[in-house]
Short mmCIF file of C-alpha atoms and ligand atoms in Angstrom, two decimals:
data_model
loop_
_atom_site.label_atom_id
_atom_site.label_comp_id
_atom_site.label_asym_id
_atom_site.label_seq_id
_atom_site.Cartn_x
_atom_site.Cartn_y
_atom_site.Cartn_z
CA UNK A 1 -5.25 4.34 -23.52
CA UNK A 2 -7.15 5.43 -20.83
CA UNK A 3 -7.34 3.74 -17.34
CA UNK A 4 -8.46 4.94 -13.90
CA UNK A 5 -6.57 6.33 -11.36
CA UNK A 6 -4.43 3.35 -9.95
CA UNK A 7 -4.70 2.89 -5.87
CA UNK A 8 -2.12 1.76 -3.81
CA UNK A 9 -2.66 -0.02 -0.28
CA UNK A 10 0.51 -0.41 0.75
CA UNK A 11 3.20 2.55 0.95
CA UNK A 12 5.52 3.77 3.62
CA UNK A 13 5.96 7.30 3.98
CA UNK A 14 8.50 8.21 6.22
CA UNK A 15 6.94 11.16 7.94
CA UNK A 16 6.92 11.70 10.88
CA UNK A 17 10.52 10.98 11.75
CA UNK A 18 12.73 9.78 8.87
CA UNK A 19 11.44 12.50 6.10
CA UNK A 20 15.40 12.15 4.60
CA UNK A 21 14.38 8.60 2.83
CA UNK A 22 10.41 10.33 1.97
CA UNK A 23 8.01 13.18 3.01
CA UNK A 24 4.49 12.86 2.49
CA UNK A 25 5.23 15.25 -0.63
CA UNK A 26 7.94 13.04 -2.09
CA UNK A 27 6.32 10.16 -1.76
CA UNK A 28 2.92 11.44 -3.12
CA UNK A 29 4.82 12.78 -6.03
CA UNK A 30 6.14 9.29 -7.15
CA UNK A 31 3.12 8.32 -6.65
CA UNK A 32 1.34 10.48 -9.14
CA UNK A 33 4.56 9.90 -11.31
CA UNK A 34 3.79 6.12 -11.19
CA UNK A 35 -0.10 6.27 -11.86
CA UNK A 36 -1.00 6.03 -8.33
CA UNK A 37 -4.08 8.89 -7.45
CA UNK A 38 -4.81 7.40 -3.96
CA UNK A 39 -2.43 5.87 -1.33
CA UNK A 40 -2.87 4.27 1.56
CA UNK A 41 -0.06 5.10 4.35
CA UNK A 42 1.50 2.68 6.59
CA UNK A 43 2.15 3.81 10.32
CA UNK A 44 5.62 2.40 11.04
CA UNK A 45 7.08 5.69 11.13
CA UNK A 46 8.85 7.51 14.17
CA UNK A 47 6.36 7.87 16.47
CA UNK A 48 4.31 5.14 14.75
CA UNK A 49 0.75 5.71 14.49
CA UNK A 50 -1.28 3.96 17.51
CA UNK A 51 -3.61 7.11 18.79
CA UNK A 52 -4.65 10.14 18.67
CA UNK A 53 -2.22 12.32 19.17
CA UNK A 54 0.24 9.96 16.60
CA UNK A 55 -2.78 10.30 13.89
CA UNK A 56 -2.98 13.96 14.15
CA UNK A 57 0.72 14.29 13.90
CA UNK A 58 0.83 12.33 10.88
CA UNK A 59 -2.15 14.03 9.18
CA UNK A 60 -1.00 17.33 10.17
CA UNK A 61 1.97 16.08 8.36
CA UNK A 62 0.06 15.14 5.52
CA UNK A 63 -2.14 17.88 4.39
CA UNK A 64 -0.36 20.85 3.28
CA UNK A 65 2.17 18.48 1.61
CA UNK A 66 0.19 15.39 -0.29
CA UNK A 67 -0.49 15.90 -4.09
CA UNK A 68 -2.87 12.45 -4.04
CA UNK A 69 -5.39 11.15 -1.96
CA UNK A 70 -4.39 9.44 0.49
CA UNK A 71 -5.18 7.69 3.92
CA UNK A 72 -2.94 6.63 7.24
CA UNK A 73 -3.49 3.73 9.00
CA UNK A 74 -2.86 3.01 12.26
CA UNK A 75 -0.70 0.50 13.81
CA UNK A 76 -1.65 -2.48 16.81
CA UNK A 77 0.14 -1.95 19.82
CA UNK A 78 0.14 -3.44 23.00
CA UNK A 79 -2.18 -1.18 24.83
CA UNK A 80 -4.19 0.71 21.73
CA UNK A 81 -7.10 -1.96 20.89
CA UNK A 82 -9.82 0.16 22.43
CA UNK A 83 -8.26 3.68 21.49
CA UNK A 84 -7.69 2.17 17.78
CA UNK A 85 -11.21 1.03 17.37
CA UNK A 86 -12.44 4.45 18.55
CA UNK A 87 -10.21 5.74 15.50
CA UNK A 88 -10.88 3.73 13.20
CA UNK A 89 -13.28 5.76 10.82
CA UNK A 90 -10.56 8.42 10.73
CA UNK A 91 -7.92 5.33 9.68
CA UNK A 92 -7.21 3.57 6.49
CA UNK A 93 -7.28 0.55 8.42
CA UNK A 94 -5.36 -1.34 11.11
CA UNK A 95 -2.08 -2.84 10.82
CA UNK A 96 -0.89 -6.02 12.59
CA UNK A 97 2.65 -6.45 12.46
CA UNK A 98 3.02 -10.12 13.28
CA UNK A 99 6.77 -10.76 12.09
CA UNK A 100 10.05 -8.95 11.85
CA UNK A 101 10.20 -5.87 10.14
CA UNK A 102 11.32 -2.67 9.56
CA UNK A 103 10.03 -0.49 12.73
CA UNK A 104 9.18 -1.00 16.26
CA UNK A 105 5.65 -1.84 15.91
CA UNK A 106 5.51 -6.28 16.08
CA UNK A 107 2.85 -8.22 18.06
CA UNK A 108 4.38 -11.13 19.37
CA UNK A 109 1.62 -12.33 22.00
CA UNK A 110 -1.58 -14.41 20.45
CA UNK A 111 -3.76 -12.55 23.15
CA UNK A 112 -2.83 -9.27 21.98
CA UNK A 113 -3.43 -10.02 18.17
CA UNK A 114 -6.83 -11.39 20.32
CA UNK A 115 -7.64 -8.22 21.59
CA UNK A 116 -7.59 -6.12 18.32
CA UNK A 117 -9.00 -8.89 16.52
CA UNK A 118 -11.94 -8.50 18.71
CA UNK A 119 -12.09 -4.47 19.31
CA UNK A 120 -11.62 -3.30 15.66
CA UNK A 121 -14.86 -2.66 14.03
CA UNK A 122 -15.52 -5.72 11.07
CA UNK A 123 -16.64 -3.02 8.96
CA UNK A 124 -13.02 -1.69 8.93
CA UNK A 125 -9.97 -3.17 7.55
CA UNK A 126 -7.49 -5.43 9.00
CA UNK A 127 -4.19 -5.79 7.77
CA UNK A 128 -1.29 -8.30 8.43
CA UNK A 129 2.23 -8.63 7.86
CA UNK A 130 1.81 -12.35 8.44
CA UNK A 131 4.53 -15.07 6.68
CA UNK A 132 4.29 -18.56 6.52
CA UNK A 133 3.12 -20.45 9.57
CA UNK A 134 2.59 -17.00 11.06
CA UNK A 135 0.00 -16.50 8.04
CA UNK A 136 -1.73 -19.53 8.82
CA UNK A 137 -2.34 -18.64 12.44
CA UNK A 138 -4.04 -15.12 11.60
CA UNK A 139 -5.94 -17.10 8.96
CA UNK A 140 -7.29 -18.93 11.55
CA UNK A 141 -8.29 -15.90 14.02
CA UNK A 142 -10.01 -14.23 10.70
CA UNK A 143 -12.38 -17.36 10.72
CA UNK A 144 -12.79 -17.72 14.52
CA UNK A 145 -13.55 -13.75 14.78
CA UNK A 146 -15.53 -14.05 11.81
CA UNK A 147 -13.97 -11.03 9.99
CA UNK A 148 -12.09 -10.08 6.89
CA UNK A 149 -8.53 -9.80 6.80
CA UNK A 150 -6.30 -8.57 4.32
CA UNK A 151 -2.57 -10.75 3.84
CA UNK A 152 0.04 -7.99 3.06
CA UNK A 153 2.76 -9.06 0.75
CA UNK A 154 2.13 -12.51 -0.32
CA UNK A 155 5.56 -14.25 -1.19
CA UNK A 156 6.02 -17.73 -1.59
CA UNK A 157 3.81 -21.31 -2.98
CA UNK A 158 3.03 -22.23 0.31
CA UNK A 159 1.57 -19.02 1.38
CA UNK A 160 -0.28 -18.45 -1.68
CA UNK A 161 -1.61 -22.24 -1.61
CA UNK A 162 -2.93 -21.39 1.87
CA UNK A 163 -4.85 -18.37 1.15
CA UNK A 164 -6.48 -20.26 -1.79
CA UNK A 165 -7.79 -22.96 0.53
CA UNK A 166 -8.71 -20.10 3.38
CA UNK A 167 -11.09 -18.75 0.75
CA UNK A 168 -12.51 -22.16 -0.66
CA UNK A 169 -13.44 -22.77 2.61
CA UNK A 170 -15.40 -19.29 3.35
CA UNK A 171 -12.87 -17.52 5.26
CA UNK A 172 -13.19 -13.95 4.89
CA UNK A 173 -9.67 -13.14 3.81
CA UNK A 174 -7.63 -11.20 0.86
CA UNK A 175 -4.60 -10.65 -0.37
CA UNK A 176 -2.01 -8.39 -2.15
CA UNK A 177 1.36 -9.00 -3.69
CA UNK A 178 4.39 -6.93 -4.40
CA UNK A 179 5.96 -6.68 -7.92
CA UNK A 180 9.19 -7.43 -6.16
CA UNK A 181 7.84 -10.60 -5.29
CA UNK A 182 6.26 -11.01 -8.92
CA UNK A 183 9.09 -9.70 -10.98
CA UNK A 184 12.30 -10.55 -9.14
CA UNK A 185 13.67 -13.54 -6.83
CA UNK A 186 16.12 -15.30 -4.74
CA UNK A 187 18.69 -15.35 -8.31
CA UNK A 188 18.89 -11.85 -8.17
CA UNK A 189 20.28 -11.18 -4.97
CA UNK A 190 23.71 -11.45 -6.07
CA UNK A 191 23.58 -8.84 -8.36
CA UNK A 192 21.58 -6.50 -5.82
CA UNK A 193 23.94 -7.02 -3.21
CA UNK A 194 23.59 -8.08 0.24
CA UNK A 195 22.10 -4.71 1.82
CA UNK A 196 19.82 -4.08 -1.24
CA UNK A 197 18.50 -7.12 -1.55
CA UNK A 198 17.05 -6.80 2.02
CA UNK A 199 12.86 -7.16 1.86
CA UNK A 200 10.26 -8.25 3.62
CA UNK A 201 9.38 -10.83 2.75
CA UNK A 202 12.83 -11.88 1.48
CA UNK A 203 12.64 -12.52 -2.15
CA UNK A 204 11.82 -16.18 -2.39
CA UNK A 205 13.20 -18.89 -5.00
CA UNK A 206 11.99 -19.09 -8.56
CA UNK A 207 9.27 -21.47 -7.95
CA UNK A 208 7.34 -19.61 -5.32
CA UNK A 209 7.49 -16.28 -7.89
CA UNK A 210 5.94 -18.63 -10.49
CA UNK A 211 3.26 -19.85 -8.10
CA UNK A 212 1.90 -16.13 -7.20
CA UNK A 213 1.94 -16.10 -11.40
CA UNK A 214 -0.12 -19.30 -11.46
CA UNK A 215 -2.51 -18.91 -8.71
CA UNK A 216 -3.10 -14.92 -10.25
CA UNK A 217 -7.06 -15.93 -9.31
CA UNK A 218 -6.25 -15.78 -5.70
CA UNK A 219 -4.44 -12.19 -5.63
CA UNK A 220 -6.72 -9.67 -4.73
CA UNK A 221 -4.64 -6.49 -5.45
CA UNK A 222 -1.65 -5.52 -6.26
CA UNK A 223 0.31 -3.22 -3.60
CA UNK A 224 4.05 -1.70 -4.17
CA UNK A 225 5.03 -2.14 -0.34
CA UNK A 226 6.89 1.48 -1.19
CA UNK A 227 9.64 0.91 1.58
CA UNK A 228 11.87 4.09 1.05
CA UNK A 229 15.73 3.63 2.38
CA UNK A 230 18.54 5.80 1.20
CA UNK A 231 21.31 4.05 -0.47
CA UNK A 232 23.81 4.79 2.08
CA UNK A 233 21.44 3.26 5.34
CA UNK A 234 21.43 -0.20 2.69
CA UNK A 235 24.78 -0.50 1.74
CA UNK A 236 25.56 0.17 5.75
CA UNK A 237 25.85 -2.36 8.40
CA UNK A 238 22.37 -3.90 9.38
CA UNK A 239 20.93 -2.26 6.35
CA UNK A 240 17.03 -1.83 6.98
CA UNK A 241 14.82 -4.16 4.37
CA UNK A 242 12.70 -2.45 1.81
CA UNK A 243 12.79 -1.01 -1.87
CA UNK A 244 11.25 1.26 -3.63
CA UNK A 245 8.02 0.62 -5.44
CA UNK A 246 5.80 3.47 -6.50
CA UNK A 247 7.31 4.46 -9.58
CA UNK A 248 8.08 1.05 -11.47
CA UNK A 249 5.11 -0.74 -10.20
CA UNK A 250 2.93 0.41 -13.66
CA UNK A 251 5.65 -0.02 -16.50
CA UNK A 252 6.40 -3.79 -14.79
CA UNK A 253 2.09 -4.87 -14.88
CA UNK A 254 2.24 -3.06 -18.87
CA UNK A 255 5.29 -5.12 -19.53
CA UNK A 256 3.49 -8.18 -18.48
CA UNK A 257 0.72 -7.50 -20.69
CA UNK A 258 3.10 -7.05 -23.71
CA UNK A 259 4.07 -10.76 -22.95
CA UNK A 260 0.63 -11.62 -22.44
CA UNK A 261 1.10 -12.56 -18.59
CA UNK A 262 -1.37 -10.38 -17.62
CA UNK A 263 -4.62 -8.20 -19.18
CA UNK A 264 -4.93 -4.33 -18.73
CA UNK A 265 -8.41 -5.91 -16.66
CA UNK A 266 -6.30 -7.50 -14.49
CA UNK A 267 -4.50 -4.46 -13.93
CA UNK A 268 -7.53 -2.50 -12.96
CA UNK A 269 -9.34 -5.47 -10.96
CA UNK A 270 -6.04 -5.37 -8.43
CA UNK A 271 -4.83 -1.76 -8.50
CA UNK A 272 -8.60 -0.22 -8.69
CA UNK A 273 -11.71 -2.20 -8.24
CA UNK A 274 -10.72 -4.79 -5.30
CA UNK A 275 -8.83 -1.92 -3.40
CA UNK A 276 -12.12 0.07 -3.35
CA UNK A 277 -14.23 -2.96 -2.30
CA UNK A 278 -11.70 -4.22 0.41
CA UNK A 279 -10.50 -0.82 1.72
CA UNK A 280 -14.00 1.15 1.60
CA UNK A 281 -12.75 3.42 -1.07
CA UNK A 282 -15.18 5.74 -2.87
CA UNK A 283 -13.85 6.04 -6.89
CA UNK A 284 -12.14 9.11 -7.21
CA UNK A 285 -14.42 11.31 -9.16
CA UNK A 286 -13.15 12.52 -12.93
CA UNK A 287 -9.54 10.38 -12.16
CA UNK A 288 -7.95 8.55 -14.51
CA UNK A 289 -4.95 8.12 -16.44
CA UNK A 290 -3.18 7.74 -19.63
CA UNK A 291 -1.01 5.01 -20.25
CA UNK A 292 1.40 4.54 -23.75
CA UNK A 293 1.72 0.85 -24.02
CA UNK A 294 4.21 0.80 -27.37
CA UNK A 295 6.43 2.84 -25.12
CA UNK A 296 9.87 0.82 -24.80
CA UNK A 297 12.93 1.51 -22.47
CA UNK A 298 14.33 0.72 -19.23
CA UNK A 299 13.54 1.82 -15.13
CA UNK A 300 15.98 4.17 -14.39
CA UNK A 301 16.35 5.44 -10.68
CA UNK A 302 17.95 8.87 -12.35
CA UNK A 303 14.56 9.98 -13.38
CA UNK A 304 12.63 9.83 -10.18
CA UNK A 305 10.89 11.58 -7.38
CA UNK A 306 10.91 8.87 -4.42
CA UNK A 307 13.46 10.62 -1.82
CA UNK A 308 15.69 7.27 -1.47
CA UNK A 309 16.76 7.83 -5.29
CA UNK A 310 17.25 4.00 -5.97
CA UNK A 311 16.04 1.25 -7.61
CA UNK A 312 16.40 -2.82 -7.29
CA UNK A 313 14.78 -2.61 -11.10
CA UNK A 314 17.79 -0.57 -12.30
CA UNK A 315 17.77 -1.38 -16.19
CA UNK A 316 14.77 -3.45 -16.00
CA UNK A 317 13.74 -3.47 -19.55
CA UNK A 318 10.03 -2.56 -19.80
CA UNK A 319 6.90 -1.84 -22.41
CA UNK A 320 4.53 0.66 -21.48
CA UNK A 321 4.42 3.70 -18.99
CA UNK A 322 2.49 6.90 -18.11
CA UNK A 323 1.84 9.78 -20.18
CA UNK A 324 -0.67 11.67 -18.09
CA UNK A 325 -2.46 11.71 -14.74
CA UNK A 326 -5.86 13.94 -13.65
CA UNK A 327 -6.45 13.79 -10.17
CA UNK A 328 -10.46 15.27 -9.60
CA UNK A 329 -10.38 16.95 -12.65
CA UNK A 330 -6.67 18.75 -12.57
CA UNK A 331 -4.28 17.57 -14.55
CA UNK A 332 -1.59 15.98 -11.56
CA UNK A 333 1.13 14.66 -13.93
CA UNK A 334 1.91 14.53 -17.44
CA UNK A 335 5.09 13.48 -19.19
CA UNK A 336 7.69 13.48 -16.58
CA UNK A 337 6.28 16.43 -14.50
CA UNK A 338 4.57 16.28 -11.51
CA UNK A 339 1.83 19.01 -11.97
CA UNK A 340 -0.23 18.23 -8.74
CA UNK A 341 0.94 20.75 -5.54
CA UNK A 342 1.44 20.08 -2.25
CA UNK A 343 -1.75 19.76 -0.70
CA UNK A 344 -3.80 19.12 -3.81
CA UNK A 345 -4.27 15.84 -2.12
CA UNK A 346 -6.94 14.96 0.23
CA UNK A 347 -7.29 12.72 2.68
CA UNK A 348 -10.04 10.14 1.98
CA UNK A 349 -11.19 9.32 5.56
CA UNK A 350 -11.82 12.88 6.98
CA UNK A 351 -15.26 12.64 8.27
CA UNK A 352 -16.69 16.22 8.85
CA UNK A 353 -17.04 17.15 12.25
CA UNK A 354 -20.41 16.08 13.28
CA UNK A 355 -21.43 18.06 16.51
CA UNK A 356 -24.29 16.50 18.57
CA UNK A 357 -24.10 13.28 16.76
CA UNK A 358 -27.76 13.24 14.96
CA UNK A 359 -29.94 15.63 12.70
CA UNK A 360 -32.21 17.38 14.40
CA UNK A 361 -35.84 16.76 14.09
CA UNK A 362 -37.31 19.80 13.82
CA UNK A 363 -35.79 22.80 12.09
CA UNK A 364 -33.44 24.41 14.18
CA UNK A 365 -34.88 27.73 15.52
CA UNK A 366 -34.15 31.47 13.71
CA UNK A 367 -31.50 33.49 15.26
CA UNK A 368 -33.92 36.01 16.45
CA UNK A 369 -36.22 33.02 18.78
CA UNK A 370 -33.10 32.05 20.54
C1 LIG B 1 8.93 -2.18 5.24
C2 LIG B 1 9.50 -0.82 5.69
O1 LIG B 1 10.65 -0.52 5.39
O2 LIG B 1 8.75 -0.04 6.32
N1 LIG B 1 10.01 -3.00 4.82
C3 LIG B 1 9.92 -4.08 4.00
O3 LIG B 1 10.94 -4.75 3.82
N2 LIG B 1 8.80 -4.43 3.39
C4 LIG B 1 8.12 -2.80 6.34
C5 LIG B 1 7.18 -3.90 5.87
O4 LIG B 1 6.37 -3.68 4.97
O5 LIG B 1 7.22 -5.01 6.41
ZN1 LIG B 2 5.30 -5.85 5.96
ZN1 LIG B 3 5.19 -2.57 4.03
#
């Protein structure tokens, strides 16, 4: 069966700065090995991402090594509103780190998350790491700033609840959740352990996983929050939260079509179709890929291509998974190879290099009249 090229909005690379958990061509290899053609790059790396000179370093970074398509965002600081929105057609999109997380990039003032709310262009989009009554304050700046905003990893009831009302009422917002938060909870932290089970958003109890499952209407996409650590940083002191996503994100969404939780249309609707709409992506020409839904067997870390070589789906028993991947008309991955080279990838927001802003009017004189 044949399905297009699956987009992911949410993935941490770790370069610049930490390229021993993921470079940009480890990470765009699990992508392609997980059914992912275009990523979208988050920019709490080391620098993070706030300007120009961060951007170039990261895309620098990026283009001889990517084997997708991919964009970086950039993050909000406290002093980068106006340099941001100046950016922004070169960005994925802007990042608002409103709680604790992994990185150094967290907005704690309401006037700062003021000042990007206002600078970045509505035509752009806005992302937040936003939880709980955090979530409900950016809710609230989306509808008095009038502009969308997309709610990164959805977790629990209440949050879910929230968002359902935001958009019953008009308020231009979206959202995404994790499989982590779909697939696992709060019962299987004892078996992960205490540094592996470290995510955010924590895994939440039983009944808030079964709420994102019964209020599926409201989730826009789904995103795999790929948050590469090695094994020996999690099972450290102060292990850093994050797992893993890129590569068992597809053969958890088939096995929840086998049990008739989901549809392959709801597959594509969240990891193609609303992604495009909400993150101004153009469909990949000739991209698609080829899934074997009898398939049956179990997510093994062993077998793949993410740096961090873990998994918190170790022997997760699942129905379905990739056969084959064309990326633009070149065959990028196909039975457990990654085909795709580094730099095959391109990134989706490069905007030629317009000189002089306008066309001119009148053809532009011959050599010879100069
Ligand atoms: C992410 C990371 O490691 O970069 N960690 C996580 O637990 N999700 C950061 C984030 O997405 O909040
Ligand atoms: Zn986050
Ligand atoms: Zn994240």
């Amino acid at each position: 069966m044949r399905l297009p090229g699956l987009i992911d909005p949410h993935v941490h690379f770790r370069e610049p700065g930490a390229t021993h958990k993921e470079d940009w061509d480890s990470g765009t290899a699990a992508a392609l090995a997980g059914g992912f053609t275009l990523v979208l790059a988050m920019p709490n790396t080391q620098p993070p991402v706030v300007g120009q000179a961060s951007l170039d370093l990261a895309l620098r970074a990026a283009g001889p090594k990517a084997r997708c398509d991919y964009a970086q965002y950039l993050g909000a600081g406290p002093a980068n509103a106006s340099e941001a929105a100046r950016l922004s057609g070169g960005a994925a999109g802007l990042k608002l780190y409103l709680d604790q997380t992994y990185g150094p990039l967290r907005l704690d003032q309401m006037g700062l998350w003021q000042e990007h709310f206002a600078a970045w262009p509505k035509s752009r989009p806005l992302v937040a790491h936003a939880e709980g009554r955090t979530m409900a304050a950016a809710i609230l700046m989306a509808a008095l700033y009038d502009r969308p905003l997309h709610l990164a990893h959805v977790s629990t009831r209440e949050e879910i609840l929230l968002i359902r009302a935001a958009k019953e009422k008009g308020i231009p917002v979206t959202c995404e959740v994790t499989p982590h938060h779909l697939f696992l909870c709060d019962a299987d932290l004892p078996h992960l352990g205490p540094g592996r089970g470290e995510v955010r958003p924590r895994l939440a109890a039983p009944a808030d996983r079964d709420a994102l499952w019964q209020n599926l209407d409201v989730i826009d996409c789904f995103a795999s929050d790929h948050a590469p650590h090695t094994l020996a940083e999690k099972d450290a002191p102060n292990p850093p939260p994050g797992f893993p996503g890129l590569e068992s994100a597809l053969p958890l969404y088939l096995t929840a079509v086998s049990e008739g939780r989901l549809t392959i249309e709801d597959i594509v609707a969240r990891c193609v179709t609303n992604p495009q709409r909400i993150f101004n992506l153009a469909p990949q020409p000739e991209t698609w890929i080829e899934i074997d839904p009898a398939y049956r067997g179990e997510i093994r870390a062993g077998n793949t291509f993410t740096r961090c070589a873990w998994t918190p789906f170790e022997g997760y028993p699942v129905r379905g998974r990739l056969v084959r991947g064309v990326l633009r008309g070149r065959e990028a991955y196909r039975d457990g190879e990654v085909l795709s080279a580094p730099g095959a990838g391109r990134n989706v927001r490069q905007t030629p290099i317009v000189c002089g802003g306008e066309e001119p009017s009148r053809p532009a004189p011959r050599a010879e009249e100069r």
